[in-house]
Structure formats: structure tokens, C-alpha cells
């Protein structure tokens, strides 16, 4: 069905590439919500930029030019067209699923502005790098314990889920804690279990139009 993206939407991405597949497998949980037993290998989010809803992420796995910085093959925080990135996943036999803020938690206008501007002005404008180490160790018990000792404001590089967690904490949609503790699976499981987000369906590119398949 046709739908419109909303600021704060989270894309849950599955890919056969090594790093995201490794993350998905290592974070498997039988106790997770139904749609998240196999967690995603990557997450991205929707922000407002130049009057459009855009796909924001921290990654190394794209060859497209960042809309804001103009860098091609960027490494780290970047902005793209949602249609372009969803097509990327489909072409590699992956899939993209959508999670959305529940009605009571929907962003107000000022929250939409704050969430978007933090990502675009701080993380992307400043070319904050991708946390490769965090990606490879995502979900391990060692990392979960060690990150409790790290200052949460010392972010010189960010993993994809860390970017989203930090910004959700800033607008009050998550309790304050160290955002490095979250991998893609634990982030979405926490948001669904606490009733902040809900599963909407799979997003597909059908004849050049984003379509939601419940």
C-alpha cells in the first residue's frame, strides 16, 4: 500500500553482506519480539532535509554521493534518498522493514526539528566517522559491559544504532544511557518492548514508488 514516511521512522535492514549478516546472526534471540528474533544487520532513520524525508545512516556500505557533503563512497554519517537505498538492498537480495513511533510517542514539530537537525548538522556536516570496531563486536557480552564505562558524549565515530539511540535520547524518546550499548537488534527490541515503536511492514520499491507491505 502507498504510504508516507515520517520523521523518526527507523529502517530495519537485512543484507547477505558479511558484516550485517554477522551482526544479525550473533544477536539472534528466541525471546525477542516476533519480527526481531533475527535482528537487522543495519538500521537507518528518516529525517527532514530541504523539505524532503531523507534516509540518514552511519555506514561504509554505500557507493552513493551524500546529499549534504557531496562525498562519494562516504564512510560514516551520510544522507540519501530512501528510494535509492531501499533499491540497493533489493538488488543484493536483502530487505528493508519499517518501524514507526506509536501514536502517543509521535514527534511534535519541535521534536522533529531537533531530531533531524542533530543528525544533519552535528553528525553529517561534521563527517562523523563509522565505528567499524563497534560493528564487528556488536552484540557481544564483552562490549555490552565495557561500554558502560565509556562517556556517552565522547562520540568521534558512531555505529548505525548508536547514532539513532543518541538522537532518540536527546528528544526524550529513550531513557538516557550510553548509546554505544545498543546494536541494531537491541535498539529495536528495546523500542518495541517499551511501546515506543511498532512494526509497520516491509518497504519495497514498486515501479519507482515506496510501498509498504504489512
PDB file of C-alpha atoms in Angstrom:
ATOM      1  CA  UNK A   1       0.000   0.000   0.000  1.00  0.00           C
ATOM      2  CA  UNK A   2       1.089   3.591  -0.611  1.00  0.00           C
ATOM      3  CA  UNK A   3       2.340   5.424   2.470  1.00  0.00           C
ATOM      4  CA  UNK A   4       4.339   8.458   3.506  1.00  0.00           C
ATOM      5  CA  UNK A   5       7.485   8.388   5.595  1.00  0.00           C
ATOM      6  CA  UNK A   6       7.500  10.164   8.958  1.00  0.00           C
ATOM      7  CA  UNK A   7      10.398  11.804  10.790  1.00  0.00           C
ATOM      8  CA  UNK A   8      11.866   9.326  13.242  1.00  0.00           C
ATOM      9  CA  UNK A   9      10.891   6.226  11.250  1.00  0.00           C
ATOM     10  CA  UNK A  10      13.524   3.505  11.567  1.00  0.00           C
ATOM     11  CA  UNK A  11      14.530   1.234   8.695  1.00  0.00           C
ATOM     12  CA  UNK A  12      15.492  -2.278   9.771  1.00  0.00           C
ATOM     13  CA  UNK A  13      17.848  -3.616   7.085  1.00  0.00           C
ATOM     14  CA  UNK A  14      18.829  -7.181   6.234  1.00  0.00           C
ATOM     15  CA  UNK A  15      21.669  -7.946   3.831  1.00  0.00           C
ATOM     16  CA  UNK A  16      23.694 -11.008   2.756  1.00  0.00           C
ATOM     17  CA  UNK A  17      26.930  -8.980   3.031  1.00  0.00           C
ATOM     18  CA  UNK A  18      29.370 -10.212   5.689  1.00  0.00           C
ATOM     19  CA  UNK A  19      29.236  -7.525   8.405  1.00  0.00           C
ATOM     20  CA  UNK A  20      25.443  -7.028   8.536  1.00  0.00           C
ATOM     21  CA  UNK A  21      24.806 -10.783   8.262  1.00  0.00           C
ATOM     22  CA  UNK A  22      27.320 -11.442  11.054  1.00  0.00           C
ATOM     23  CA  UNK A  23      25.600  -8.863  13.274  1.00  0.00           C
ATOM     24  CA  UNK A  24      22.173 -10.376  12.564  1.00  0.00           C
ATOM     25  CA  UNK A  25      23.327 -13.921  13.395  1.00  0.00           C
ATOM     26  CA  UNK A  26      25.258 -13.076  16.553  1.00  0.00           C
ATOM     27  CA  UNK A  27      22.330 -11.122  18.013  1.00  0.00           C
ATOM     28  CA  UNK A  28      19.656 -13.803  17.382  1.00  0.00           C
ATOM     29  CA  UNK A  29      17.242 -14.251  20.295  1.00  0.00           C
ATOM     30  CA  UNK A  30      14.283 -16.602  20.744  1.00  0.00           C
ATOM     31  CA  UNK A  31      12.907 -14.255  23.398  1.00  0.00           C
ATOM     32  CA  UNK A  32      12.771 -11.235  21.090  1.00  0.00           C
ATOM     33  CA  UNK A  33       9.526  -9.792  19.656  1.00  0.00           C
ATOM     34  CA  UNK A  34       8.250 -11.866  16.723  1.00  0.00           C
ATOM     35  CA  UNK A  35       9.667  -9.679  13.952  1.00  0.00           C
ATOM     36  CA  UNK A  36      13.032  -9.269  15.692  1.00  0.00           C
ATOM     37  CA  UNK A  37      14.205 -12.781  16.574  1.00  0.00           C
ATOM     38  CA  UNK A  38      16.749 -12.360  13.800  1.00  0.00           C
ATOM     39  CA  UNK A  39      17.652  -8.732  14.322  1.00  0.00           C
ATOM     40  CA  UNK A  40      18.753  -6.459  11.488  1.00  0.00           C
ATOM     41  CA  UNK A  41      22.357  -6.061  10.470  1.00  0.00           C
ATOM     42  CA  UNK A  42      21.885  -2.346   9.951  1.00  0.00           C
ATOM     43  CA  UNK A  43      19.476   0.441  10.872  1.00  0.00           C
ATOM     44  CA  UNK A  44      18.808   3.844   9.323  1.00  0.00           C
ATOM     45  CA  UNK A  45      16.318   6.575  10.122  1.00  0.00           C
ATOM     46  CA  UNK A  46      14.170   9.250   8.486  1.00  0.00           C
ATOM     47  CA  UNK A  47      14.966  12.942   8.889  1.00  0.00           C
ATOM     48  CA  UNK A  48      13.714  16.176   7.350  1.00  0.00           C
ATOM     49  CA  UNK A  49      16.112  17.899   4.970  1.00  0.00           C
ATOM     50  CA  UNK A  50      15.352  20.626   2.410  1.00  0.00           C
ATOM     51  CA  UNK A  51      11.634  19.889   2.639  1.00  0.00           C
ATOM     52  CA  UNK A  52      12.020  16.163   2.000  1.00  0.00           C
ATOM     53  CA  UNK A  53      12.043  12.981   4.041  1.00  0.00           C
ATOM     54  CA  UNK A  54      15.525  11.507   3.738  1.00  0.00           C
ATOM     55  CA  UNK A  55      17.385   8.336   4.734  1.00  0.00           C
ATOM     56  CA  UNK A  56      20.101   9.039   7.341  1.00  0.00           C
ATOM     57  CA  UNK A  57      22.657   6.458   8.450  1.00  0.00           C
ATOM     58  CA  UNK A  58      26.193   5.672   9.527  1.00  0.00           C
ATOM     59  CA  UNK A  59      27.695   3.072   7.215  1.00  0.00           C
ATOM     60  CA  UNK A  60      30.535   2.079   4.923  1.00  0.00           C
ATOM     61  CA  UNK A  61      28.354   0.031   2.596  1.00  0.00           C
ATOM     62  CA  UNK A  62      27.169   2.531   0.009  1.00  0.00           C
ATOM     63  CA  UNK A  63      28.663   3.915  -3.182  1.00  0.00           C
ATOM     64  CA  UNK A  64      26.304   6.883  -3.493  1.00  0.00           C
ATOM     65  CA  UNK A  65      27.125  10.543  -3.026  1.00  0.00           C
ATOM     66  CA  UNK A  66      25.979  12.003   0.291  1.00  0.00           C
ATOM     67  CA  UNK A  67      23.246  14.589  -0.302  1.00  0.00           C
ATOM     68  CA  UNK A  68      24.725  17.003   2.253  1.00  0.00           C
ATOM     69  CA  UNK A  69      28.504  16.675   1.933  1.00  0.00           C
ATOM     70  CA  UNK A  70      28.675  15.675  -1.725  1.00  0.00           C
ATOM     71  CA  UNK A  71      31.203  12.971  -0.851  1.00  0.00           C
ATOM     72  CA  UNK A  72      31.032   9.831  -2.989  1.00  0.00           C
ATOM     73  CA  UNK A  73      31.619   6.469  -1.301  1.00  0.00           C
ATOM     74  CA  UNK A  74      31.460   8.180   2.104  1.00  0.00           C
ATOM     75  CA  UNK A  75      32.410   6.365   5.293  1.00  0.00           C
ATOM     76  CA  UNK A  76      30.373   7.331   8.325  1.00  0.00           C
ATOM     77  CA  UNK A  77      27.300   9.534   8.733  1.00  0.00           C
ATOM     78  CA  UNK A  78      25.511  10.409   5.492  1.00  0.00           C
ATOM     79  CA  UNK A  79      22.185  11.262   3.840  1.00  0.00           C
ATOM     80  CA  UNK A  80      20.499   9.636   0.845  1.00  0.00           C
ATOM     81  CA  UNK A  81      17.193   9.221  -0.940  1.00  0.00           C
ATOM     82  CA  UNK A  82      15.122   6.461   0.716  1.00  0.00           C
ATOM     83  CA  UNK A  83      14.197   5.054  -2.690  1.00  0.00           C
ATOM     84  CA  UNK A  84      17.861   4.784  -3.673  1.00  0.00           C
ATOM     85  CA  UNK A  85      18.910   2.932  -0.530  1.00  0.00           C
ATOM     86  CA  UNK A  86      15.934   0.567  -0.486  1.00  0.00           C
ATOM     87  CA  UNK A  87      16.683  -0.308  -4.104  1.00  0.00           C
ATOM     88  CA  UNK A  88      20.277  -1.085  -3.051  1.00  0.00           C
ATOM     89  CA  UNK A  89      19.037  -3.698  -0.597  1.00  0.00           C
ATOM     90  CA  UNK A  90      16.624  -5.237  -3.075  1.00  0.00           C
ATOM     91  CA  UNK A  91      19.364  -5.543  -5.702  1.00  0.00           C
ATOM     92  CA  UNK A  92      21.546  -7.511  -3.266  1.00  0.00           C
ATOM     93  CA  UNK A  93      18.642  -9.816  -2.299  1.00  0.00           C
ATOM     94  CA  UNK A  94      18.179  -8.102   1.038  1.00  0.00           C
ATOM     95  CA  UNK A  95      15.125  -6.454   2.573  1.00  0.00           C
ATOM     96  CA  UNK A  96      14.123  -3.317   4.476  1.00  0.00           C
ATOM     97  CA  UNK A  97      11.424  -3.188   7.158  1.00  0.00           C
ATOM     98  CA  UNK A  98       9.850  -0.151   8.806  1.00  0.00           C
ATOM     99  CA  UNK A  99       9.347   0.652  12.487  1.00  0.00           C
ATOM    100  CA  UNK A 100       7.393   3.755  13.468  1.00  0.00           C
ATOM    101  CA  UNK A 101       6.760   5.710  16.635  1.00  0.00           C
ATOM    102  CA  UNK A 102       3.481   4.661  18.235  1.00  0.00           C
ATOM    103  CA  UNK A 103       0.782   7.357  18.112  1.00  0.00           C
ATOM    104  CA  UNK A 104       1.272   8.517  21.705  1.00  0.00           C
ATOM    105  CA  UNK A 105       5.016   8.871  21.073  1.00  0.00           C
ATOM    106  CA  UNK A 106       4.827  10.656  17.713  1.00  0.00           C
ATOM    107  CA  UNK A 107       7.161  13.630  17.466  1.00  0.00           C
ATOM    108  CA  UNK A 108       5.828  17.134  17.893  1.00  0.00           C
ATOM    109  CA  UNK A 109       7.052  19.774  15.455  1.00  0.00           C
ATOM    110  CA  UNK A 110       9.926  20.889  17.682  1.00  0.00           C
ATOM    111  CA  UNK A 111      10.982  17.271  18.259  1.00  0.00           C
ATOM    112  CA  UNK A 112      11.024  16.601  14.523  1.00  0.00           C
ATOM    113  CA  UNK A 113      13.240  19.642  14.049  1.00  0.00           C
ATOM    114  CA  UNK A 114      15.609  18.727  16.893  1.00  0.00           C
ATOM    115  CA  UNK A 115      15.936  15.075  15.834  1.00  0.00           C
ATOM    116  CA  UNK A 116      16.628  15.972  12.206  1.00  0.00           C
ATOM    117  CA  UNK A 117      18.989  18.864  12.892  1.00  0.00           C
ATOM    118  CA  UNK A 118      21.151  16.883  15.321  1.00  0.00           C
ATOM    119  CA  UNK A 119      21.713  14.221  12.672  1.00  0.00           C
ATOM    120  CA  UNK A 120      22.258  16.589   9.739  1.00  0.00           C
ATOM    121  CA  UNK A 121      24.080  19.457  11.473  1.00  0.00           C
ATOM    122  CA  UNK A 122      26.192  17.587  14.002  1.00  0.00           C
ATOM    123  CA  UNK A 123      26.805  14.089  12.677  1.00  0.00           C
ATOM    124  CA  UNK A 124      26.692  14.534   8.887  1.00  0.00           C
ATOM    125  CA  UNK A 125      28.014  18.098   8.489  1.00  0.00           C
ATOM    126  CA  UNK A 126      30.938  17.168  10.739  1.00  0.00           C
ATOM    127  CA  UNK A 127      31.564  13.928   8.800  1.00  0.00           C
ATOM    128  CA  UNK A 128      31.476  11.801  11.952  1.00  0.00           C
ATOM    129  CA  UNK A 129      33.184   8.523  11.079  1.00  0.00           C
ATOM    130  CA  UNK A 130      31.825   4.969  11.155  1.00  0.00           C
ATOM    131  CA  UNK A 131      32.653   2.828  14.179  1.00  0.00           C
ATOM    132  CA  UNK A 132      33.967  -0.324  12.472  1.00  0.00           C
ATOM    133  CA  UNK A 133      35.115  -1.881  15.738  1.00  0.00           C
ATOM    134  CA  UNK A 134      31.684  -1.390  17.241  1.00  0.00           C
ATOM    135  CA  UNK A 135      30.120  -3.033  14.209  1.00  0.00           C
ATOM    136  CA  UNK A 136      32.320  -6.136  14.321  1.00  0.00           C
ATOM    137  CA  UNK A 137      31.869  -6.585  18.080  1.00  0.00           C
ATOM    138  CA  UNK A 138      28.188  -5.676  18.061  1.00  0.00           C
ATOM    139  CA  UNK A 139      26.104  -7.726  20.443  1.00  0.00           C
ATOM    140  CA  UNK A 140      28.925  -9.397  22.338  1.00  0.00           C
ATOM    141  CA  UNK A 141      28.763  -9.545  26.117  1.00  0.00           C
ATOM    142  CA  UNK A 142      32.246  -8.030  26.405  1.00  0.00           C
ATOM    143  CA  UNK A 143      31.236  -4.893  24.513  1.00  0.00           C
ATOM    144  CA  UNK A 144      27.997  -4.603  26.464  1.00  0.00           C
ATOM    145  CA  UNK A 145      29.986  -4.499  29.723  1.00  0.00           C
ATOM    146  CA  UNK A 146      32.827  -2.281  28.518  1.00  0.00           C
ATOM    147  CA  UNK A 147      30.613   0.404  27.006  1.00  0.00           C
ATOM    148  CA  UNK A 148      29.080   1.111  30.396  1.00  0.00           C
ATOM    149  CA  UNK A 149      32.454   2.630  31.285  1.00  0.00           C
ATOM    150  CA  UNK A 150      32.647   4.934  28.277  1.00  0.00           C
ATOM    151  CA  UNK A 151      31.423   8.566  28.436  1.00  0.00           C
ATOM    152  CA  UNK A 152      28.338   8.809  26.221  1.00  0.00           C
ATOM    153  CA  UNK A 153      29.252  12.259  24.900  1.00  0.00           C
ATOM    154  CA  UNK A 154      32.651  11.134  23.568  1.00  0.00           C
ATOM    155  CA  UNK A 155      31.352  10.316  20.110  1.00  0.00           C
ATOM    156  CA  UNK A 156      34.022  10.736  17.450  1.00  0.00           C
ATOM    157  CA  UNK A 157      32.763   7.755  15.460  1.00  0.00           C
ATOM    158  CA  UNK A 158      29.362   6.067  15.564  1.00  0.00           C
ATOM    159  CA  UNK A 159      27.857   2.733  14.697  1.00  0.00           C
ATOM    160  CA  UNK A 160      24.458   2.893  12.955  1.00  0.00           C
ATOM    161  CA  UNK A 161      22.370   2.039  16.026  1.00  0.00           C
ATOM    162  CA  UNK A 162      24.441   4.312  18.260  1.00  0.00           C
ATOM    163  CA  UNK A 163      23.588   7.278  16.028  1.00  0.00           C
ATOM    164  CA  UNK A 164      19.851   6.655  16.324  1.00  0.00           C
ATOM    165  CA  UNK A 165      19.942   5.856  20.044  1.00  0.00           C
ATOM    166  CA  UNK A 166      21.854   9.056  20.850  1.00  0.00           C
ATOM    167  CA  UNK A 167      19.338  11.184  18.944  1.00  0.00           C
ATOM    168  CA  UNK A 168      16.278   9.451  20.423  1.00  0.00           C
ATOM    169  CA  UNK A 169      17.710  10.060  23.898  1.00  0.00           C
ATOM    170  CA  UNK A 170      18.216  13.731  23.035  1.00  0.00           C
ATOM    171  CA  UNK A 171      14.500  14.202  22.244  1.00  0.00           C
ATOM    172  CA  UNK A 172      13.349  12.106  25.216  1.00  0.00           C
ATOM    173  CA  UNK A 173      12.103   9.052  23.311  1.00  0.00           C
ATOM    174  CA  UNK A 174      14.594   6.788  25.152  1.00  0.00           C
ATOM    175  CA  UNK A 175      15.959   6.798  28.675  1.00  0.00           C
ATOM    176  CA  UNK A 176      19.424   8.312  28.999  1.00  0.00           C
ATOM    177  CA  UNK A 177      22.216   5.759  28.981  1.00  0.00           C
ATOM    178  CA  UNK A 178      25.372   5.144  26.971  1.00  0.00           C
ATOM    179  CA  UNK A 179      24.254   4.863  23.307  1.00  0.00           C
ATOM    180  CA  UNK A 180      27.247   2.655  22.482  1.00  0.00           C
ATOM    181  CA  UNK A 181      25.480  -0.157  24.344  1.00  0.00           C
ATOM    182  CA  UNK A 182      22.969  -0.578  21.527  1.00  0.00           C
ATOM    183  CA  UNK A 183      23.396  -2.720  18.447  1.00  0.00           C
ATOM    184  CA  UNK A 184      20.665  -2.784  15.763  1.00  0.00           C
ATOM    185  CA  UNK A 185      18.832  -5.692  17.419  1.00  0.00           C
ATOM    186  CA  UNK A 186      18.868  -4.430  20.998  1.00  0.00           C
ATOM    187  CA  UNK A 187      17.876  -0.945  19.881  1.00  0.00           C
ATOM    188  CA  UNK A 188      14.733  -2.075  18.070  1.00  0.00           C
ATOM    189  CA  UNK A 189      13.856  -4.722  20.667  1.00  0.00           C
ATOM    190  CA  UNK A 190      14.052  -2.093  23.411  1.00  0.00           C
ATOM    191  CA  UNK A 191      11.929   0.376  21.455  1.00  0.00           C
ATOM    192  CA  UNK A 192       9.263  -2.233  20.646  1.00  0.00           C
ATOM    193  CA  UNK A 193       9.151  -3.759  24.141  1.00  0.00           C
ATOM    194  CA  UNK A 194       8.734  -0.338  25.746  1.00  0.00           C
ATOM    195  CA  UNK A 195       5.907   0.573  23.341  1.00  0.00           C
ATOM    196  CA  UNK A 196       7.772   3.481  21.770  1.00  0.00           C
ATOM    197  CA  UNK A 197       7.920   1.964  18.267  1.00  0.00           C
ATOM    198  CA  UNK A 198       5.822  -0.582  16.395  1.00  0.00           C
ATOM    199  CA  UNK A 199       6.371  -2.757  13.344  1.00  0.00           C
ATOM    200  CA  UNK A 200       4.701  -1.462  10.178  1.00  0.00           C
ATOM    201  CA  UNK A 201       5.812  -3.883   7.447  1.00  0.00           C
ATOM    202  CA  UNK A 202       8.343  -4.351   4.667  1.00  0.00           C
ATOM    203  CA  UNK A 203       9.181  -1.407   2.417  1.00  0.00           C
ATOM    204  CA  UNK A 204       9.574  -2.146  -1.288  1.00  0.00           C
ATOM    205  CA  UNK A 205      10.358  -0.175  -4.411  1.00  0.00           C
ATOM    206  CA  UNK A 206       7.474  -0.949  -6.753  1.00  0.00           C
ATOM    207  CA  UNK A 207       7.773   0.834 -10.092  1.00  0.00           C
ATOM    208  CA  UNK A 208       9.670   3.719  -8.516  1.00  0.00           C
ATOM    209  CA  UNK A 209       7.271   4.189  -5.599  1.00  0.00           C
ATOM    210  CA  UNK A 210       7.886   3.239  -1.974  1.00  0.00           C
ATOM    211  CA  UNK A 211       5.241   0.722  -0.992  1.00  0.00           C
ATOM    212  CA  UNK A 212       4.549  -0.746   2.456  1.00  0.00           C
ATOM    213  CA  UNK A 213       3.727  -4.451   2.610  1.00  0.00           C
ATOM    214  CA  UNK A 214       2.209  -5.224   6.060  1.00  0.00           C
TER     215      UNK A 214
END
